[in-house]
GROMACS .gro file of C-alpha atoms in nm:
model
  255
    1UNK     CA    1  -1.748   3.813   0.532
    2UNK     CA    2  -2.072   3.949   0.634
    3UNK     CA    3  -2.268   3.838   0.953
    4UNK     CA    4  -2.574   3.925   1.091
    5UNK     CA    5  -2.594   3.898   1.468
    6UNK     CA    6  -2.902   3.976   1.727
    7UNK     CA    7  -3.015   3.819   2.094
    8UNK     CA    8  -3.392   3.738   2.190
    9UNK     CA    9  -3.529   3.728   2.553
   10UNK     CA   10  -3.773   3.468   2.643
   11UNK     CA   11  -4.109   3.682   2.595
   12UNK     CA   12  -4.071   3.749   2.238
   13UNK     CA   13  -3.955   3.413   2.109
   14UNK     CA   14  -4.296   3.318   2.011
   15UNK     CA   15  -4.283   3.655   1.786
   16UNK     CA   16  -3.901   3.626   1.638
   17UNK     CA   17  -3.982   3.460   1.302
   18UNK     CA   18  -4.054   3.746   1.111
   19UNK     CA   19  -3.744   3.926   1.208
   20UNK     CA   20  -3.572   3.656   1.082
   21UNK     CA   21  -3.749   3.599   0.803
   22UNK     CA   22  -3.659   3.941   0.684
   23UNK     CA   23  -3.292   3.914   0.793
   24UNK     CA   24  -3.297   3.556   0.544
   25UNK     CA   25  -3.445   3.783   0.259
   26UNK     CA   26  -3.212   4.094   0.307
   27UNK     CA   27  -3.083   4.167  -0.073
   28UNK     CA   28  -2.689   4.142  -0.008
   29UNK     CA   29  -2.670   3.771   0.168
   30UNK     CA   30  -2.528   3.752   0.453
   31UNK     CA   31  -2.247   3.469   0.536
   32UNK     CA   32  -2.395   3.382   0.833
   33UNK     CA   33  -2.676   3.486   1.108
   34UNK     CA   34  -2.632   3.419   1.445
   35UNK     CA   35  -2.899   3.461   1.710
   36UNK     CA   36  -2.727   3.459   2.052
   37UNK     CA   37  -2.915   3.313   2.359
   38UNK     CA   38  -2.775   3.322   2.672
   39UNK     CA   39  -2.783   2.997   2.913
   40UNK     CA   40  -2.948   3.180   3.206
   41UNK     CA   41  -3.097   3.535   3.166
   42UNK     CA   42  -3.038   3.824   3.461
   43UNK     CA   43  -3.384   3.930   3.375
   44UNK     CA   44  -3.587   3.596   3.360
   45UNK     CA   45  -3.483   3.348   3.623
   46UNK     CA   46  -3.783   3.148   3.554
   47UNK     CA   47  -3.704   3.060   3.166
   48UNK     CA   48  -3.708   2.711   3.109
   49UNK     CA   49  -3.446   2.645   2.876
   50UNK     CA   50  -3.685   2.611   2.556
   51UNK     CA   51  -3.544   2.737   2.262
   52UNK     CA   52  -3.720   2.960   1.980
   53UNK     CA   53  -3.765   2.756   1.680
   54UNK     CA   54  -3.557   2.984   1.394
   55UNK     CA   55  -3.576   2.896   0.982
   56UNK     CA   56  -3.320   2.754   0.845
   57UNK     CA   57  -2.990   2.968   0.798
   58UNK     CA   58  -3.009   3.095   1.111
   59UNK     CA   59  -2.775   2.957   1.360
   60UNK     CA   60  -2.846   2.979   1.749
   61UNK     CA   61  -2.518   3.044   1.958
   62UNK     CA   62  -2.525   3.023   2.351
   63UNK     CA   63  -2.352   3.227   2.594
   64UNK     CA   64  -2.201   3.210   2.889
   65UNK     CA   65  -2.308   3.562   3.017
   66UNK     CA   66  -2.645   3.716   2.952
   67UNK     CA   67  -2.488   4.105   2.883
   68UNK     CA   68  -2.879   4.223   2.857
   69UNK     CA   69  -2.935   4.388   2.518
   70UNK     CA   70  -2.591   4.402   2.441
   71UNK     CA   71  -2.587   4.016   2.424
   72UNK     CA   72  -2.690   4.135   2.062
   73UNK     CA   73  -2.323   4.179   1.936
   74UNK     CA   74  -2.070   4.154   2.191
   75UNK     CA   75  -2.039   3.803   2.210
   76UNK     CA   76  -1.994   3.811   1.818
   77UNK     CA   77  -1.746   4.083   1.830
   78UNK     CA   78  -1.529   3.930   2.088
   79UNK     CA   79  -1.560   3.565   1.863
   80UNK     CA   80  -1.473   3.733   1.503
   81UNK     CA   81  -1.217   3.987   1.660
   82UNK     CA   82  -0.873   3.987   1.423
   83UNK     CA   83  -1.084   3.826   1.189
   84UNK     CA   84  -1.190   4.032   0.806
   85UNK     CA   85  -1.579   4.016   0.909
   86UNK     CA   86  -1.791   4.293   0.904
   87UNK     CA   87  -2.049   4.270   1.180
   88UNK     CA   88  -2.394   4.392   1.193
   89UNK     CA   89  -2.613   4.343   1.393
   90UNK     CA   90  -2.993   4.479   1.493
   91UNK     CA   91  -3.286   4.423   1.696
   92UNK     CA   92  -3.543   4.102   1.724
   93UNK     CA   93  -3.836   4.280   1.707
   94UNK     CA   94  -3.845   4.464   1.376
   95UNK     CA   95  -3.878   4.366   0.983
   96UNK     CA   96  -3.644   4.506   0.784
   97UNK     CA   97  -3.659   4.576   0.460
   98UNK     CA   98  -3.516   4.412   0.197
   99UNK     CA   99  -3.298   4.668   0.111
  100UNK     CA  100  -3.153   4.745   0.465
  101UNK     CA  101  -2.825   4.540   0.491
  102UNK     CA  102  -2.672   4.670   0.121
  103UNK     CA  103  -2.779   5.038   0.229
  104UNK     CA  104  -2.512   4.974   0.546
  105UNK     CA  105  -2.285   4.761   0.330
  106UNK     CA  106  -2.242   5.018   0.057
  107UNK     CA  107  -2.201   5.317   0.311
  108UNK     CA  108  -1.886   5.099   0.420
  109UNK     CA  109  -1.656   5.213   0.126
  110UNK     CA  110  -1.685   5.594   0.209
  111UNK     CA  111  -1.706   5.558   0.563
  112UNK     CA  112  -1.410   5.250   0.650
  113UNK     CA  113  -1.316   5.370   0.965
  114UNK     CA  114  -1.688   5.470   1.131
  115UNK     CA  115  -1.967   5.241   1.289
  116UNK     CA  116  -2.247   5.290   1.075
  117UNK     CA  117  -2.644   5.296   1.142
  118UNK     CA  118  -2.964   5.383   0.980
  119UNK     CA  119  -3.134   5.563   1.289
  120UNK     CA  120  -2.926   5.784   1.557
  121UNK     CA  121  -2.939   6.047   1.834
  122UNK     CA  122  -2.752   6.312   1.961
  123UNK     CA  123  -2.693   6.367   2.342
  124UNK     CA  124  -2.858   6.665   2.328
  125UNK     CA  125  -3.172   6.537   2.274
  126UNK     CA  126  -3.156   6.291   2.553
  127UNK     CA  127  -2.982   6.570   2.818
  128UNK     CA  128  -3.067   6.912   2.655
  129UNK     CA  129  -2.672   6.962   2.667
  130UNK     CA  130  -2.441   6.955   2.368
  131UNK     CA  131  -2.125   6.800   2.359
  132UNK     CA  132  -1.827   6.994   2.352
  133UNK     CA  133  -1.658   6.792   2.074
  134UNK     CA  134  -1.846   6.770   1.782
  135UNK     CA  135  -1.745   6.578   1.446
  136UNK     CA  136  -1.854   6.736   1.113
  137UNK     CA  137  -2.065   6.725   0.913
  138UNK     CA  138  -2.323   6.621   1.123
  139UNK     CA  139  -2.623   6.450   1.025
  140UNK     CA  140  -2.958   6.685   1.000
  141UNK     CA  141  -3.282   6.552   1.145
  142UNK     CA  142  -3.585   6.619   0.885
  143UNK     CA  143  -3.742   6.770   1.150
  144UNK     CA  144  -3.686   6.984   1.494
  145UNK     CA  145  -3.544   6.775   1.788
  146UNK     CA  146  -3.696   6.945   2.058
  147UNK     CA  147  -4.073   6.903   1.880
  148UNK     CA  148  -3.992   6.584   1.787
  149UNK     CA  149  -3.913   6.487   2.160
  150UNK     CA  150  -4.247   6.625   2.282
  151UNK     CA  151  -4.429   6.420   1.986
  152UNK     CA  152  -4.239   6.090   2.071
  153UNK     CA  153  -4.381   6.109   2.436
  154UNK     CA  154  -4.715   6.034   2.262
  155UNK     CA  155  -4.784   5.621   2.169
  156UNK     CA  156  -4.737   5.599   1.794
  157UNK     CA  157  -4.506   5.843   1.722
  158UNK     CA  158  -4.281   5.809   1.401
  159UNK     CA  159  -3.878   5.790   1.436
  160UNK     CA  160  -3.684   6.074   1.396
  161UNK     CA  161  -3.593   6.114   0.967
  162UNK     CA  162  -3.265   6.267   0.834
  163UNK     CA  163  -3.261   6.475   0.553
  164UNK     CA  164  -2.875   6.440   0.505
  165UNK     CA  165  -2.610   6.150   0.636
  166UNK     CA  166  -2.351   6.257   0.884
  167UNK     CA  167  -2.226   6.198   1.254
  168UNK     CA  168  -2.388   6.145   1.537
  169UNK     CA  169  -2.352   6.051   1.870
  170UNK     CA  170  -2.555   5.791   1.954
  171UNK     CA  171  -2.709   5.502   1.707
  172UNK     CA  172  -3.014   5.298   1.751
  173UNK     CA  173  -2.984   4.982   1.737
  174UNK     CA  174  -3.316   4.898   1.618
  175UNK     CA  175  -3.222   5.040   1.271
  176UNK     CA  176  -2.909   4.832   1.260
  177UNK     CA  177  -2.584   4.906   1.271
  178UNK     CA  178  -2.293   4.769   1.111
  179UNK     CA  179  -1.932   4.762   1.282
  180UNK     CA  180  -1.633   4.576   1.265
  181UNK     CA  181  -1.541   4.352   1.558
  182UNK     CA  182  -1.209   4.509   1.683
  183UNK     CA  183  -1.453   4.811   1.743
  184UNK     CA  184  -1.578   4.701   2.065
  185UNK     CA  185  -1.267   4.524   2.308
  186UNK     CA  186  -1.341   4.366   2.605
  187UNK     CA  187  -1.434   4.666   2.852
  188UNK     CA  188  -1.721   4.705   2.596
  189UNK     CA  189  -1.843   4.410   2.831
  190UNK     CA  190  -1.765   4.496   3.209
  191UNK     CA  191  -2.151   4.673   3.173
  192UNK     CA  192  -2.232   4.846   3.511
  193UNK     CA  193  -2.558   4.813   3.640
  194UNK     CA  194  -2.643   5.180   3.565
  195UNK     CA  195  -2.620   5.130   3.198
  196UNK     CA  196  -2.738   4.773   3.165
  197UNK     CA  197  -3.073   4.792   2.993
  198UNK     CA  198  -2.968   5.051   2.773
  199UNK     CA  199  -2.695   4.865   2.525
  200UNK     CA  200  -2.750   5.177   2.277
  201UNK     CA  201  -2.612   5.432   2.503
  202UNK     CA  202  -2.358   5.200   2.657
  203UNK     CA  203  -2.235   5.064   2.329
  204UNK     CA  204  -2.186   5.383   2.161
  205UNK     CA  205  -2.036   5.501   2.457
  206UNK     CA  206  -1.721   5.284   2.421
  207UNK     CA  207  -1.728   5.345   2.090
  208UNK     CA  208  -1.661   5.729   2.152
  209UNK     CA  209  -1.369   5.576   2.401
  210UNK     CA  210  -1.220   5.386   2.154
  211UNK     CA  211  -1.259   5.703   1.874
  212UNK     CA  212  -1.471   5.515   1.646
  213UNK     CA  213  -1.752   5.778   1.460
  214UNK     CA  214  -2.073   5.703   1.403
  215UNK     CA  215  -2.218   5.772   1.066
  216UNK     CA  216  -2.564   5.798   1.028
  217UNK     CA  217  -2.701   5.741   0.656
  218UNK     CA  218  -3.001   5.920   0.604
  219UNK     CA  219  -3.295   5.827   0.432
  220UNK     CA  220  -3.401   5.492   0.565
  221UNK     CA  221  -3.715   5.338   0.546
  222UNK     CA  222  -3.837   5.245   0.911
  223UNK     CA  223  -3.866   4.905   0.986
  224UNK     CA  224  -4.199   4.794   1.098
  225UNK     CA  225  -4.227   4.638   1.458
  226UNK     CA  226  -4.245   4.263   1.417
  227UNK     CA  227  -4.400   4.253   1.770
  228UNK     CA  228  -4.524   4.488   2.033
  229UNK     CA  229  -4.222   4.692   2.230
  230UNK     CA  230  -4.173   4.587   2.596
  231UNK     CA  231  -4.261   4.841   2.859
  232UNK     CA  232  -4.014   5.167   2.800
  233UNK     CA  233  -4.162   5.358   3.056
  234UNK     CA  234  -3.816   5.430   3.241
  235UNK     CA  235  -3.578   5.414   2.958
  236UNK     CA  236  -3.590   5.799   2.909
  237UNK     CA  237  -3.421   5.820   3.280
  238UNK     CA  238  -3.201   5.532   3.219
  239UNK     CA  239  -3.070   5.694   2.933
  240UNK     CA  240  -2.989   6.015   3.064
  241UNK     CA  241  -2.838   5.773   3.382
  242UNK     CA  242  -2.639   5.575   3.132
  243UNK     CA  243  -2.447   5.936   2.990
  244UNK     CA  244  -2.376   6.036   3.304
  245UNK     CA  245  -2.187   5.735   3.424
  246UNK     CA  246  -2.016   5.729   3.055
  247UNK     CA  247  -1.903   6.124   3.107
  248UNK     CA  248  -1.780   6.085   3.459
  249UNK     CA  249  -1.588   5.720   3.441
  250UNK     CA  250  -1.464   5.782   3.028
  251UNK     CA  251  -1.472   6.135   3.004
  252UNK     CA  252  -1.674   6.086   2.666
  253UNK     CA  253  -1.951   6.333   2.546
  254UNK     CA  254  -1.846   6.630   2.765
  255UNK     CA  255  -2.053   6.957   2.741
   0.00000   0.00000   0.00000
């Protein structure tokens, strides 16, 4: 079984259709698609209650806990655990392409045992410190890191391409990624506050505690933004926060 799960945040409800228009028209159908809302949000005290209106095929599921961004797939994981379901789940504020769900779905058979995205990072890149254990091959970037990091500070800047599929240590979940639920357990959800807002660095965190890869498949077309991106102005330091409480409290990504 194949399910496609995501959150949404009050602010861009008005702008989800699109995303989930695309998820509707994905090539390999998905069984299900499950848009999580929480019943109170941490971040938006004022929110009403109002739902998004969502197409049909698209089923809304509330939770209990708003987990911030990571509200995106844990509550799915934890509901489909023991269960033969592969999970993937993505961001509400892109298209994707037609194409994008079979690209993950078909890098399943070689890679069974690995989480798998279309768009990663390395620590490196976020600390300018390698990790100490590194799984081969790893995937190649089309393109220098260190350029590409001073090019990305600039407003427009394209995502990082791979030339060739490997590991990496981070994904992003705004390419997708596709995992299945006994990947994440429950301390995937006892978030602290330092890592929070940043559900790609947390999540593939306990991934790395848990020994699950990450394989990146390279040569992905980007999906467009469906709507413009919040204000990311901090996430570069909450990012580099977010590895530093994941290397001291579960030893993972060591230099």
């Amino acid at each position: 079984m194949l399910i496609i799960s995501l959150s949404s945040i009050p602010p861009r409800f008005p702008y989800i259709k699109p995303t989930l228009d695309s998820l509707l028209a994905q090539d390999v159908t998905a069984d299900r698609i499950l848009l999580h809302i929480p019943r109170a949000y941490r971040r938006f005290p004022e929110w009403d209650g109002t739902l998004p209106d969502v197409p049909a095929g698209v089923e809304i599921l509330r939770c209990e806990e708003d987990l911030g961004p990571a509200t995106k797939v844990l509550p799915a994981a934890r509901a489909f655990r023991g269960e033969d379901v592969d999970l993937l789940f993505c961001d509400d504020d892109r298209i994707y392409p037609s194409d994008w769900g079979r690209r993950l779905c078909e890098a399943r058979s070689s890679q069974p045992e690995a989480a798998l995205c279309l768009r990663g990072m390395m620590v490196a890149w976020k600390t300018g410190q390698g990790v100490a254990r590194v799984l081969r091959p790893q995937a190649k970037p089309s393109q220098d890191w260190q350029k590409w990091l001073d090019k990305r500070a600039h407003p427009g800047a394209e995502a990082m391409l791979f030339r060739a599929s490997g590991h990496v240590d981070m994904f992003e979940g705004c390419g997708g990624v596709l995992v299945r639920p006994e990947m994440f357990d429950d301390a995937a959800s006892d978030i602290p506050d330092v890592a929070w807002p940043v559900d790609d660095v947390w999540l593939s965190g306990m991934l790395a505690a848990k020994g699950v890869p990450i394989w990146l498949e390279a040569g992905a077309r980007s999906a467009a933004h469906a709507a413009a991106p919040l204000d990311d102005a901090a996430r570069h330091d909450q990012n580099i926060a977010a590895i530093r409480h994941l290397q001291a409290h579960h030893g993972v990504w060591l230099p």
